[in-house]
Every structure is written in C-alpha cells, then in structure tokens.
C-alpha cells in the first residue's frame, strides 16, 4: 500500500472533498470531512430511494423500516469500508456515522416519496 | 398557462423562505468580524482542551505507581483545561447574545411566510400520503382538512419536511453547522461528574 500523502496546511485547504472521495485511501481524513461525506451520501440515497419507491407505488410502514435499515447500512459501508472511518481519529465508532444527518435524510426521503407518489398516482 | 401542483408550490415557498433567512443570518451574523473572532476563539480553545486532555491521559497511563482509586490533586493541566473550558463557555454565551438579532429577524420572516401560506393552502389537500400517519404526525398531516381519510395531507406537513431538509442542507453546504453549538451537546460539567 502506497504511503498516505501528507500535505501542508495550505495545500490541505485546496484539496477538495471531491478529489479525496475519488481516492479515499490515498489521503488522511479529518472527522468532520468523513461526516460531511456521510451527510451528502445520505441525502442523495434518500432522494433516489424516495423517488424510486414513489414511482413503484410502494406503501406503508415496512417501506419506512426498510429505508431506515438501508440508510444505516449504507452509511456504515461508506464510512468504514470506502472511507477510512476506523483509522480516523475522533470519529468515535459506528454510531455517529450511522446517525449523522439522519433526520434531514429521513425528511428528504419522505418528501421525495410523498411527492412522487402523489404526482404519479393522483 | 403553466400548471404547478400545490405540493411543489409548498416546497418552492419553503425554499424561498429558507434562502431568505439564510441571507439574513449571513448579513447579521456570519459575515461580521465579531462572529469570526468568537467562533475562531471557540475552535482554538476546543483544540487546546483536546490536546491537554490527551497529554494528561498519557501521563496517567505511563505513571504506573498511581493507584486507580487515588484522586490526583489538581495540577496545572487541570487548571489550564478549566480556564479554556470557561473561555469556551463565555464565547458561546456571547455568540448566543450576538445571534439574538438575527433569530428575531428570521422569526419574523418565518412567521409572516407561514401566515401567508396558511391563507393560501389552509383546508386544501396538497398531497396523498403513501402510509398511515400516527399520533402527533397525524395532527400535522391532517390539520384543518375535511373528511376522515388519514392519507390526505395538508400543506403543513410538506412545509415542515421541506424546511427540515432544506435548512439543514443549506447550512451544511455553507459550512455553518460547525459554528452552532449543538442543542444535544452534553455540558462538560456533567461529563466530568459521570466519570
């Protein structure tokens, strides 16, 4: 495994999160950066799931439970398998990663699901 | 004429309200030198407290002669940590006072917007829910709607959902969430006592 790129402070600011996400194991990560990526990953996934399940006319409580399980599992996968959450200081285990941005993501999912369902079938 | 469904209009209204309050907050708080100074002070003090705590822990671990039950007397590191924690507390208080004006202004905007939306959408079914809402949620989703079909959805529920997600995302995008003290943050004194 190649050594991680160590950057001067000025350079670090210039490295965008996008670039880091492209090669996550090449750079050292801060706790806040990991949580930020997790936040946006949750938002995008919630939007996609909401629209898809609205179009497919999926209904009722099991859909909400399935969403919560999927979003939690996806966050864990992104935080600890793709990003180096386990090697980053201060992340504090799986719980902060799984719950980061949970409420806004849930709101995005409900909004996308309700709007798509309403527009497609009413 | 272009037809826009009510549900989309509610989301657009929420977007406009949230963008307006963001501009107000930026103008009254985030662009000012005082705010930058206070938030920098908090960040620096937090970093210093973290470093001091780490140093303190490593000293305790390496010092094997100390028994676990012994209460070590307060040394200079403890005093330094306390001083920085007091500084953080003071800066947070100043920040809260500083934000008062913008909180009032955004409150007025949100209140007026809500009044306008109520007069436009009250009593109208703007969406159909794909699930049965329960408890408190039903009070919000079926507010002032005729009939007993609980899957009928009022503007309020859509407005609250849109505001929740849009406000959080706008603030995250602008990087403002770091500077706001968390509502659910445990006070430091409590953490110390519970150890």
PDB file of C-alpha atoms in Angstrom:
ATOM      1  CA  UNK A   1       0.000   0.000   0.000  1.00  0.00           C
ATOM      2  CA  UNK A   2       1.487   3.372  -1.002  1.00  0.00           C
ATOM      3  CA  UNK A   3       2.193   5.851   1.820  1.00  0.00           C
ATOM      4  CA  UNK A   4      -0.535   8.388   2.511  1.00  0.00           C
ATOM      5  CA  UNK A   5       0.030  11.838   1.101  1.00  0.00           C
ATOM      6  CA  UNK A   6       0.943  14.264   3.809  1.00  0.00           C
ATOM      7  CA  UNK A   7       0.058  17.812   2.939  1.00  0.00           C
ATOM      8  CA  UNK A   8       0.999  21.218   4.208  1.00  0.00           C
ATOM      9  CA  UNK A   9      -1.850  23.159   5.793  1.00  0.00           C
ATOM     10  CA  UNK A  10      -2.309  25.499   2.807  1.00  0.00           C
ATOM     11  CA  UNK A  11      -2.391  22.608   0.381  1.00  0.00           C
ATOM     12  CA  UNK A  12      -4.863  20.739   2.521  1.00  0.00           C
ATOM     13  CA  UNK A  13      -7.407  23.517   2.174  1.00  0.00           C
ATOM     14  CA  UNK A  14      -7.110  23.394  -1.595  1.00  0.00           C
ATOM     15  CA  UNK A  15      -7.727  19.646  -1.816  1.00  0.00           C
ATOM     16  CA  UNK A  16     -11.428  19.392  -2.411  1.00  0.00           C
ATOM     17  CA  UNK A  17     -13.558  16.772  -0.788  1.00  0.00           C
ATOM     18  CA  UNK A  18     -14.466  15.524  -4.268  1.00  0.00           C
ATOM     19  CA  UNK A  19     -10.846  14.714  -5.005  1.00  0.00           C
ATOM     20  CA  UNK A  20     -10.464  12.940  -1.699  1.00  0.00           C
ATOM     21  CA  UNK A  21     -13.631  10.910  -2.293  1.00  0.00           C
ATOM     22  CA  UNK A  22     -12.176   9.779  -5.626  1.00  0.00           C
ATOM     23  CA  UNK A  23      -9.153   8.240  -3.890  1.00  0.00           C
ATOM     24  CA  UNK A  24     -10.228   7.924  -0.251  1.00  0.00           C
ATOM     25  CA  UNK A  25      -7.385   5.743   0.974  1.00  0.00           C
ATOM     26  CA  UNK A  26      -4.722   7.996  -0.559  1.00  0.00           C
ATOM     27  CA  UNK A  27      -5.335  10.910   1.803  1.00  0.00           C
ATOM     28  CA  UNK A  28      -5.572  11.398   5.528  1.00  0.00           C
ATOM     29  CA  UNK A  29      -9.081  12.388   6.663  1.00  0.00           C
ATOM     30  CA  UNK A  30     -10.477  14.608   9.377  1.00  0.00           C
ATOM     31  CA  UNK A  31     -13.521  13.532  11.371  1.00  0.00           C
ATOM     32  CA  UNK A  32     -15.653  16.411  10.029  1.00  0.00           C
ATOM     33  CA  UNK A  33     -14.774  15.569   6.431  1.00  0.00           C
ATOM     34  CA  UNK A  34     -15.935  11.984   6.861  1.00  0.00           C
ATOM     35  CA  UNK A  35     -19.176  13.128   8.495  1.00  0.00           C
ATOM     36  CA  UNK A  36     -19.754  15.639   5.690  1.00  0.00           C
ATOM     37  CA  UNK A  37     -19.400  12.960   3.023  1.00  0.00           C
ATOM     38  CA  UNK A  38     -21.744  10.728   5.029  1.00  0.00           C
ATOM     39  CA  UNK A  39     -24.302  13.570   5.222  1.00  0.00           C
ATOM     40  CA  UNK A  40     -24.391  14.114   1.450  1.00  0.00           C
ATOM     41  CA  UNK A  41     -24.317  10.391   0.719  1.00  0.00           C
ATOM     42  CA  UNK A  42     -27.414  10.019   2.918  1.00  0.00           C
ATOM     43  CA  UNK A  43     -29.173  12.919   1.183  1.00  0.00           C
ATOM     44  CA  UNK A  44     -28.529  11.533  -2.311  1.00  0.00           C
ATOM     45  CA  UNK A  45     -29.515   7.978  -1.378  1.00  0.00           C
ATOM     46  CA  UNK A  46     -32.668   9.222   0.382  1.00  0.00           C
ATOM     47  CA  UNK A  47     -33.695  11.183  -2.704  1.00  0.00           C
ATOM     48  CA  UNK A  48     -33.096   8.221  -5.020  1.00  0.00           C
ATOM     49  CA  UNK A  49     -34.931   5.770  -2.734  1.00  0.00           C
ATOM     50  CA  UNK A  50     -37.840   8.181  -2.220  1.00  0.00           C
ATOM     51  CA  UNK A  51     -38.344   8.778  -5.938  1.00  0.00           C
ATOM     52  CA  UNK A  52     -37.908   5.093  -6.853  1.00  0.00           C
ATOM     53  CA  UNK A  53     -40.294   3.807  -4.214  1.00  0.00           C
ATOM     54  CA  UNK A  54     -42.822   6.523  -5.074  1.00  0.00           C
ATOM     55  CA  UNK A  55     -42.758   5.503  -8.746  1.00  0.00           C
ATOM     56  CA  UNK A  56     -43.028   1.805  -7.782  1.00  0.00           C
ATOM     57  CA  UNK A  57     -46.050   2.696  -5.583  1.00  0.00           C
ATOM     58  CA  UNK A  58     -44.556   1.064  -2.513  1.00  0.00           C
ATOM     59  CA  UNK A  59     -46.618   1.897   0.578  1.00  0.00           C
ATOM     60  CA  UNK A  60     -46.958   1.714   4.350  1.00  0.00           C
ATOM     61  CA  UNK A  61     -44.726   1.147   7.356  1.00  0.00           C
ATOM     62  CA  UNK A  62     -42.415  -1.652   6.039  1.00  0.00           C
ATOM     63  CA  UNK A  63     -41.146   0.812   3.410  1.00  0.00           C
ATOM     64  CA  UNK A  64     -40.107   3.256   6.156  1.00  0.00           C
ATOM     65  CA  UNK A  65     -38.407   0.484   8.164  1.00  0.00           C
ATOM     66  CA  UNK A  66     -36.616  -0.784   5.036  1.00  0.00           C
ATOM     67  CA  UNK A  67     -35.416   2.770   4.351  1.00  0.00           C
ATOM     68  CA  UNK A  68     -34.002   3.167   7.873  1.00  0.00           C
ATOM     69  CA  UNK A  69     -32.167  -0.170   7.659  1.00  0.00           C
ATOM     70  CA  UNK A  70     -30.783   0.578   4.193  1.00  0.00           C
ATOM     71  CA  UNK A  71     -29.621   4.091   5.015  1.00  0.00           C
ATOM     72  CA  UNK A  72     -27.920   2.909   8.216  1.00  0.00           C
ATOM     73  CA  UNK A  73     -26.176   0.034   6.455  1.00  0.00           C
ATOM     74  CA  UNK A  74     -25.112   2.254   3.541  1.00  0.00           C
ATOM     75  CA  UNK A  75     -23.644   4.861   5.914  1.00  0.00           C
ATOM     76  CA  UNK A  76     -21.702   2.188   7.760  1.00  0.00           C
ATOM     77  CA  UNK A  77     -20.402   0.780   4.480  1.00  0.00           C
ATOM     78  CA  UNK A  78     -19.341   4.197   3.156  1.00  0.00           C
ATOM     79  CA  UNK A  79     -17.858   5.331   6.469  1.00  0.00           C
ATOM     80  CA  UNK A  80     -15.861   2.207   7.284  1.00  0.00           C
ATOM     81  CA  UNK A  81     -15.364   0.282   4.048  1.00  0.00           C
ATOM     82  CA  UNK A  82     -14.879   3.031   1.463  1.00  0.00           C
ATOM     83  CA  UNK A  83     -13.660   5.858   3.729  1.00  0.00           C
ATOM     84  CA  UNK A  84     -11.121   5.193   6.479  1.00  0.00           C
ATOM     85  CA  UNK A  85     -13.529   5.846   9.384  1.00  0.00           C
ATOM     86  CA  UNK A  86     -11.787   3.236  11.535  1.00  0.00           C
ATOM     87  CA  UNK A  87      -8.387   4.889  11.064  1.00  0.00           C
ATOM     88  CA  UNK A  88      -9.597   8.462  11.576  1.00  0.00           C
ATOM     89  CA  UNK A  89      -9.202   9.978  14.994  1.00  0.00           C
ATOM     90  CA  UNK A  90     -12.316  11.234  16.761  1.00  0.00           C
ATOM     91  CA  UNK A  91     -14.945   9.509  14.595  1.00  0.00           C
ATOM     92  CA  UNK A  92     -15.997   7.578  17.692  1.00  0.00           C
ATOM     93  CA  UNK A  93     -17.307   4.287  16.350  1.00  0.00           C
ATOM     94  CA  UNK A  94     -20.203   3.410  14.065  1.00  0.00           C
ATOM     95  CA  UNK A  95     -22.994   5.253  15.910  1.00  0.00           C
ATOM     96  CA  UNK A  96     -22.040   8.874  14.945  1.00  0.00           C
ATOM     97  CA  UNK A  97     -21.561   7.735  11.330  1.00  0.00           C
ATOM     98  CA  UNK A  98     -24.894   5.904  11.170  1.00  0.00           C
ATOM     99  CA  UNK A  99     -26.842   8.774  12.793  1.00  0.00           C
ATOM    100  CA  UNK A 100     -25.105  11.758  11.109  1.00  0.00           C
ATOM    101  CA  UNK A 101     -27.717  13.802   9.210  1.00  0.00           C
ATOM    102  CA  UNK A 102     -30.371  11.183   9.954  1.00  0.00           C
ATOM    103  CA  UNK A 103     -33.341  13.499  10.413  1.00  0.00           C
ATOM    104  CA  UNK A 104     -32.758  15.663   7.308  1.00  0.00           C
ATOM    105  CA  UNK A 105     -32.200  12.456   5.297  1.00  0.00           C
ATOM    106  CA  UNK A 106     -35.447  10.985   6.601  1.00  0.00           C
ATOM    107  CA  UNK A 107     -37.259  14.243   5.740  1.00  0.00           C
ATOM    108  CA  UNK A 108     -35.774  14.167   2.217  1.00  0.00           C
ATOM    109  CA  UNK A 109     -36.895  10.567   1.774  1.00  0.00           C
ATOM    110  CA  UNK A 110     -40.467  11.252   2.981  1.00  0.00           C
ATOM    111  CA  UNK A 111     -40.713  14.365   0.827  1.00  0.00           C
ATOM    112  CA  UNK A 112     -39.466  12.590  -2.325  1.00  0.00           C
ATOM    113  CA  UNK A 113     -41.647   9.546  -1.647  1.00  0.00           C
ATOM    114  CA  UNK A 114     -44.827  11.579  -0.980  1.00  0.00           C
ATOM    115  CA  UNK A 115     -44.348  13.972  -3.922  1.00  0.00           C
ATOM    116  CA  UNK A 116     -43.551  11.196  -6.430  1.00  0.00           C
ATOM    117  CA  UNK A 117     -46.423   9.036  -5.184  1.00  0.00           C
ATOM    118  CA  UNK A 118     -48.859  11.967  -5.362  1.00  0.00           C
ATOM    119  CA  UNK A 119     -47.718  13.126  -8.810  1.00  0.00           C
ATOM    120  CA  UNK A 120     -47.746   9.623 -10.308  1.00  0.00           C
ATOM    121  CA  UNK A 121     -50.995   8.257  -8.913  1.00  0.00           C
ATOM    122  CA  UNK A 122     -53.269  11.245  -8.028  1.00  0.00           C
TER     123      UNK A 122
ATOM    124  CA  UNK B   1     -50.711  28.647 -18.615  1.00  0.00           C
ATOM    125  CA  UNK B   2     -48.147  26.586 -16.723  1.00  0.00           C
ATOM    126  CA  UNK B   3     -49.759  24.451 -14.055  1.00  0.00           C
ATOM    127  CA  UNK B   4     -47.683  23.845 -10.924  1.00  0.00           C
ATOM    128  CA  UNK B   5     -49.134  21.363  -8.410  1.00  0.00           C
ATOM    129  CA  UNK B   6     -49.745  22.713  -4.913  1.00  0.00           C
ATOM    130  CA  UNK B   7     -47.268  20.289  -3.364  1.00  0.00           C
ATOM    131  CA  UNK B   8     -44.443  21.718  -5.499  1.00  0.00           C
ATOM    132  CA  UNK B   9     -45.574  25.269  -4.695  1.00  0.00           C
ATOM    133  CA  UNK B  10     -45.287  24.498  -0.972  1.00  0.00           C
ATOM    134  CA  UNK B  11     -41.738  23.141  -1.440  1.00  0.00           C
ATOM    135  CA  UNK B  12     -40.785  26.199  -3.518  1.00  0.00           C
ATOM    136  CA  UNK B  13     -42.212  28.514  -0.847  1.00  0.00           C
ATOM    137  CA  UNK B  14     -40.154  26.695   1.784  1.00  0.00           C
ATOM    138  CA  UNK B  15     -37.061  27.079  -0.394  1.00  0.00           C
ATOM    139  CA  UNK B  16     -37.633  30.830  -0.757  1.00  0.00           C
ATOM    140  CA  UNK B  17     -38.213  31.265   2.991  1.00  0.00           C
ATOM    141  CA  UNK B  18     -35.082  29.295   3.864  1.00  0.00           C
ATOM    142  CA  UNK B  19     -32.938  31.176   1.356  1.00  0.00           C
ATOM    143  CA  UNK B  20     -34.240  34.479   2.725  1.00  0.00           C
ATOM    144  CA  UNK B  21     -33.474  33.534   6.341  1.00  0.00           C
ATOM    145  CA  UNK B  22     -30.017  32.328   5.272  1.00  0.00           C
ATOM    146  CA  UNK B  23     -29.274  35.700   3.647  1.00  0.00           C
ATOM    147  CA  UNK B  24     -30.480  37.499   6.801  1.00  0.00           C
ATOM    148  CA  UNK B  25     -28.289  35.295   9.013  1.00  0.00           C
ATOM    149  CA  UNK B  26     -25.290  35.832   6.767  1.00  0.00           C
ATOM    150  CA  UNK B  27     -25.847  39.597   6.753  1.00  0.00           C
ATOM    151  CA  UNK B  28     -26.394  39.968  10.501  1.00  0.00           C
ATOM    152  CA  UNK B  29     -24.105  37.256  11.856  1.00  0.00           C
ATOM    153  CA  UNK B  30     -21.802  35.163   9.695  1.00  0.00           C
ATOM    154  CA  UNK B  31     -20.102  37.935   7.680  1.00  0.00           C
ATOM    155  CA  UNK B  32     -19.244  40.034  10.764  1.00  0.00           C
ATOM    156  CA  UNK B  33     -15.770  40.221  12.284  1.00  0.00           C
ATOM    157  CA  UNK B  34     -17.123  39.683  15.819  1.00  0.00           C
ATOM    158  CA  UNK B  35     -18.676  36.366  14.846  1.00  0.00           C
ATOM    159  CA  UNK B  36     -15.500  35.191  13.126  1.00  0.00           C
ATOM    160  CA  UNK B  37     -13.429  36.173  16.139  1.00  0.00           C
ATOM    161  CA  UNK B  38     -15.712  34.368  18.587  1.00  0.00           C
ATOM    162  CA  UNK B  39     -16.014  31.178  16.533  1.00  0.00           C
ATOM    163  CA  UNK B  40     -12.227  31.098  15.989  1.00  0.00           C
ATOM    164  CA  UNK B  41     -11.736  31.521  19.720  1.00  0.00           C
ATOM    165  CA  UNK B  42     -14.075  28.601  20.435  1.00  0.00           C
ATOM    166  CA  UNK B  43     -12.378  26.354  17.864  1.00  0.00           C
ATOM    167  CA  UNK B  44      -8.893  27.153  19.142  1.00  0.00           C
ATOM    168  CA  UNK B  45      -9.875  26.644  22.777  1.00  0.00           C
ATOM    169  CA  UNK B  46     -11.563  23.327  21.940  1.00  0.00           C
ATOM    170  CA  UNK B  47      -8.418  22.125  20.182  1.00  0.00           C
ATOM    171  CA  UNK B  48      -6.293  23.141  23.145  1.00  0.00           C
ATOM    172  CA  UNK B  49      -8.584  21.380  25.623  1.00  0.00           C
ATOM    173  CA  UNK B  50      -8.436  18.243  23.482  1.00  0.00           C
ATOM    174  CA  UNK B  51      -4.636  18.327  23.354  1.00  0.00           C
ATOM    175  CA  UNK B  52      -4.316  18.983  27.090  1.00  0.00           C
ATOM    176  CA  UNK B  53      -6.697  16.120  27.900  1.00  0.00           C
ATOM    177  CA  UNK B  54      -4.715  13.762  25.659  1.00  0.00           C
ATOM    178  CA  UNK B  55      -1.443  14.760  27.326  1.00  0.00           C
ATOM    179  CA  UNK B  56      -2.998  14.306  30.751  1.00  0.00           C
ATOM    180  CA  UNK B  57      -4.268  10.804  29.883  1.00  0.00           C
ATOM    181  CA  UNK B  58      -0.908   9.698  28.542  1.00  0.00           C
ATOM    182  CA  UNK B  59       0.794  10.892  31.742  1.00  0.00           C
ATOM    183  CA  UNK B  60      -1.675   8.939  33.899  1.00  0.00           C
ATOM    184  CA  UNK B  61      -1.253   5.771  31.812  1.00  0.00           C
ATOM    185  CA  UNK B  62       2.542   5.958  31.966  1.00  0.00           C
ATOM    186  CA  UNK B  63       2.538   6.623  35.697  1.00  0.00           C
ATOM    187  CA  UNK B  64       2.066   3.093  36.994  1.00  0.00           C
ATOM    188  CA  UNK B  65       2.761   3.981  40.622  1.00  0.00           C
ATOM    189  CA  UNK B  66      -0.561   5.830  40.896  1.00  0.00           C
ATOM    190  CA  UNK B  67      -3.439   3.697  42.091  1.00  0.00           C
ATOM    191  CA  UNK B  68      -6.648   3.884  40.104  1.00  0.00           C
ATOM    192  CA  UNK B  69      -8.774   4.883  43.098  1.00  0.00           C
ATOM    193  CA  UNK B  70      -6.476   7.697  44.134  1.00  0.00           C
ATOM    194  CA  UNK B  71      -7.794  11.110  43.334  1.00  0.00           C
ATOM    195  CA  UNK B  72      -4.872  13.050  41.930  1.00  0.00           C
ATOM    196  CA  UNK B  73      -4.646  16.643  43.127  1.00  0.00           C
ATOM    197  CA  UNK B  74      -5.428  19.329  40.591  1.00  0.00           C
ATOM    198  CA  UNK B  75      -2.288  20.122  38.662  1.00  0.00           C
ATOM    199  CA  UNK B  76      -1.524  22.918  36.263  1.00  0.00           C
ATOM    200  CA  UNK B  77      -3.001  20.963  33.326  1.00  0.00           C
ATOM    201  CA  UNK B  78      -6.351  20.668  35.112  1.00  0.00           C
ATOM    202  CA  UNK B  79      -6.338  24.366  35.785  1.00  0.00           C
ATOM    203  CA  UNK B  80      -5.459  25.118  32.165  1.00  0.00           C
ATOM    204  CA  UNK B  81      -8.283  22.856  30.961  1.00  0.00           C
ATOM    205  CA  UNK B  82     -10.730  24.614  33.278  1.00  0.00           C
ATOM    206  CA  UNK B  83      -9.573  28.024  32.058  1.00  0.00           C
ATOM    207  CA  UNK B  84     -10.077  27.043  28.418  1.00  0.00           C
ATOM    208  CA  UNK B  85     -13.467  25.495  29.169  1.00  0.00           C
ATOM    209  CA  UNK B  86     -14.548  28.720  30.842  1.00  0.00           C
ATOM    210  CA  UNK B  87     -13.356  30.636  27.807  1.00  0.00           C
ATOM    211  CA  UNK B  88     -15.426  28.375  25.531  1.00  0.00           C
ATOM    212  CA  UNK B  89     -18.481  28.840  27.744  1.00  0.00           C
ATOM    213  CA  UNK B  90     -18.109  32.629  27.755  1.00  0.00           C
ATOM    214  CA  UNK B  91     -17.599  32.777  23.997  1.00  0.00           C
ATOM    215  CA  UNK B  92     -20.669  30.590  23.467  1.00  0.00           C
ATOM    216  CA  UNK B  93     -22.738  32.913  25.645  1.00  0.00           C
ATOM    217  CA  UNK B  94     -21.521  35.941  23.728  1.00  0.00           C
ATOM    218  CA  UNK B  95     -22.315  34.156  20.471  1.00  0.00           C
ATOM    219  CA  UNK B  96     -25.865  33.434  21.643  1.00  0.00           C
ATOM    220  CA  UNK B  97     -26.394  37.097  22.549  1.00  0.00           C
ATOM    221  CA  UNK B  98     -24.874  38.127  19.247  1.00  0.00           C
ATOM    222  CA  UNK B  99     -27.268  35.887  17.310  1.00  0.00           C
ATOM    223  CA  UNK B 100     -30.340  37.256  19.087  1.00  0.00           C
ATOM    224  CA  UNK B 101     -30.971  39.956  16.462  1.00  0.00           C
ATOM    225  CA  UNK B 102     -30.844  37.512  13.554  1.00  0.00           C
ATOM    226  CA  UNK B 103     -33.002  34.999  15.442  1.00  0.00           C
ATOM    227  CA  UNK B 104     -35.671  37.690  15.883  1.00  0.00           C
ATOM    228  CA  UNK B 105     -35.456  38.768  12.235  1.00  0.00           C
ATOM    229  CA  UNK B 106     -35.668  35.219  10.861  1.00  0.00           C
ATOM    230  CA  UNK B 107     -38.542  34.525  13.278  1.00  0.00           C
ATOM    231  CA  UNK B 108     -40.500  37.463  11.829  1.00  0.00           C
ATOM    232  CA  UNK B 109     -39.860  36.275   8.240  1.00  0.00           C
ATOM    233  CA  UNK B 110     -40.873  32.693   9.036  1.00  0.00           C
ATOM    234  CA  UNK B 111     -43.959  33.787  10.938  1.00  0.00           C
ATOM    235  CA  UNK B 112     -45.164  36.070   8.114  1.00  0.00           C
ATOM    236  CA  UNK B 113     -44.447  33.421   5.485  1.00  0.00           C
ATOM    237  CA  UNK B 114     -46.366  30.862   7.480  1.00  0.00           C
ATOM    238  CA  UNK B 115     -49.325  33.264   7.772  1.00  0.00           C
ATOM    239  CA  UNK B 116     -49.349  33.830   4.008  1.00  0.00           C
ATOM    240  CA  UNK B 117     -49.147  30.122   3.286  1.00  0.00           C
ATOM    241  CA  UNK B 118     -51.907  29.347   5.745  1.00  0.00           C
ATOM    242  CA  UNK B 119     -54.253  31.741   3.982  1.00  0.00           C
ATOM    243  CA  UNK B 120     -53.343  30.250   0.580  1.00  0.00           C
ATOM    244  CA  UNK B 121     -53.345  26.497   1.348  1.00  0.00           C
ATOM    245  CA  UNK B 122     -55.367  26.009   4.524  1.00  0.00           C
ATOM    246  CA  UNK B 123     -58.059  23.356   4.105  1.00  0.00           C
ATOM    247  CA  UNK B 124     -56.594  22.124   0.787  1.00  0.00           C
ATOM    248  CA  UNK B 125     -55.351  18.569   0.238  1.00  0.00           C
ATOM    249  CA  UNK B 126     -51.923  19.163  -1.306  1.00  0.00           C
ATOM    250  CA  UNK B 127     -50.683  15.541  -1.364  1.00  0.00           C
ATOM    251  CA  UNK B 128     -51.603  11.928  -0.714  1.00  0.00           C
ATOM    252  CA  UNK B 129     -49.545  10.008   1.832  1.00  0.00           C
ATOM    253  CA  UNK B 130     -48.303   6.506   0.913  1.00  0.00           C
ATOM    254  CA  UNK B 131     -48.545   5.476   4.598  1.00  0.00           C
ATOM    255  CA  UNK B 132     -50.868   5.912   7.563  1.00  0.00           C
ATOM    256  CA  UNK B 133     -49.534   8.654   9.830  1.00  0.00           C
ATOM    257  CA  UNK B 134     -49.714   8.069  13.556  1.00  0.00           C
ATOM    258  CA  UNK B 135     -50.098  10.188  16.690  1.00  0.00           C
ATOM    259  CA  UNK B 136     -48.588  13.643  16.533  1.00  0.00           C
ATOM    260  CA  UNK B 137     -47.790  13.240  12.867  1.00  0.00           C
ATOM    261  CA  UNK B 138     -51.473  12.861  12.027  1.00  0.00           C
ATOM    262  CA  UNK B 139     -52.286  16.106  13.799  1.00  0.00           C
ATOM    263  CA  UNK B 140     -49.851  17.825  11.446  1.00  0.00           C
ATOM    264  CA  UNK B 141     -50.610  15.942   8.233  1.00  0.00           C
ATOM    265  CA  UNK B 142     -54.404  16.229   8.540  1.00  0.00           C
ATOM    266  CA  UNK B 143     -54.537  19.729  10.007  1.00  0.00           C
ATOM    267  CA  UNK B 144     -57.758  21.598   9.075  1.00  0.00           C
ATOM    268  CA  UNK B 145     -58.614  19.111   6.325  1.00  0.00           C
ATOM    269  CA  UNK B 146     -62.177  17.950   5.651  1.00  0.00           C
ATOM    270  CA  UNK B 147     -63.036  14.226   5.742  1.00  0.00           C
ATOM    271  CA  UNK B 148     -61.595  11.312   7.673  1.00  0.00           C
ATOM    272  CA  UNK B 149     -59.153   9.858   5.128  1.00  0.00           C
ATOM    273  CA  UNK B 150     -55.925   9.975   7.103  1.00  0.00           C
ATOM    274  CA  UNK B 151     -53.758   9.686   3.995  1.00  0.00           C
ATOM    275  CA  UNK B 152     -54.873  13.165   2.878  1.00  0.00           C
ATOM    276  CA  UNK B 153     -52.029  15.540   3.514  1.00  0.00           C
ATOM    277  CA  UNK B 154     -52.169  19.231   4.417  1.00  0.00           C
ATOM    278  CA  UNK B 155     -49.612  21.846   3.386  1.00  0.00           C
ATOM    279  CA  UNK B 156     -48.166  21.989   6.912  1.00  0.00           C
ATOM    280  CA  UNK B 157     -46.602  18.520   6.822  1.00  0.00           C
ATOM    281  CA  UNK B 158     -44.946  19.106   3.439  1.00  0.00           C
ATOM    282  CA  UNK B 159     -43.767  22.542   4.556  1.00  0.00           C
ATOM    283  CA  UNK B 160     -42.202  21.167   7.752  1.00  0.00           C
ATOM    284  CA  UNK B 161     -40.462  18.313   5.888  1.00  0.00           C
ATOM    285  CA  UNK B 162     -39.148  20.670   3.196  1.00  0.00           C
ATOM    286  CA  UNK B 163     -37.918  23.171   5.787  1.00  0.00           C
ATOM    287  CA  UNK B 164     -36.149  20.448   7.776  1.00  0.00           C
ATOM    288  CA  UNK B 165     -34.197  19.128   4.842  1.00  0.00           C
ATOM    289  CA  UNK B 166     -33.560  22.436   3.048  1.00  0.00           C
ATOM    290  CA  UNK B 167     -32.384  24.341   6.126  1.00  0.00           C
ATOM    291  CA  UNK B 168     -30.016  21.561   7.199  1.00  0.00           C
ATOM    292  CA  UNK B 169     -28.602  21.147   3.690  1.00  0.00           C
ATOM    293  CA  UNK B 170     -28.113  24.875   3.046  1.00  0.00           C
ATOM    294  CA  UNK B 171     -26.293  25.258   6.366  1.00  0.00           C
ATOM    295  CA  UNK B 172     -24.189  22.160   5.721  1.00  0.00           C
ATOM    296  CA  UNK B 173     -23.271  23.411   2.246  1.00  0.00           C
ATOM    297  CA  UNK B 174     -22.194  26.772   3.649  1.00  0.00           C
ATOM    298  CA  UNK B 175     -20.293  25.081   6.478  1.00  0.00           C
ATOM    299  CA  UNK B 176     -22.316  26.869   9.159  1.00  0.00           C
ATOM    300  CA  UNK B 177     -23.145  23.851  11.274  1.00  0.00           C
ATOM    301  CA  UNK B 178     -19.691  23.828  12.891  1.00  0.00           C
ATOM    302  CA  UNK B 179     -20.139  27.224  14.463  1.00  0.00           C
ATOM    303  CA  UNK B 180     -23.527  26.499  16.005  1.00  0.00           C
ATOM    304  CA  UNK B 181     -23.339  24.916  19.445  1.00  0.00           C
ATOM    305  CA  UNK B 182     -25.228  21.634  19.405  1.00  0.00           C
ATOM    306  CA  UNK B 183     -28.561  21.507  21.197  1.00  0.00           C
ATOM    307  CA  UNK B 184     -27.831  17.989  22.304  1.00  0.00           C
ATOM    308  CA  UNK B 185     -24.297  18.605  23.449  1.00  0.00           C
ATOM    309  CA  UNK B 186     -23.771  17.348  26.998  1.00  0.00           C
ATOM    310  CA  UNK B 187     -22.460  20.031  29.358  1.00  0.00           C
ATOM    311  CA  UNK B 188     -18.810  19.477  30.245  1.00  0.00           C
ATOM    312  CA  UNK B 189     -19.541  19.503  33.988  1.00  0.00           C
ATOM    313  CA  UNK B 190     -21.950  16.590  33.525  1.00  0.00           C
ATOM    314  CA  UNK B 191     -19.355  14.580  31.632  1.00  0.00           C
ATOM    315  CA  UNK B 192     -16.813  15.149  34.374  1.00  0.00           C
ATOM    316  CA  UNK B 193     -19.242  14.147  37.119  1.00  0.00           C
ATOM    317  CA  UNK B 194     -20.390  10.996  35.375  1.00  0.00           C
ATOM    318  CA  UNK B 195     -16.813   9.668  35.126  1.00  0.00           C
TER     319      UNK B 195
END
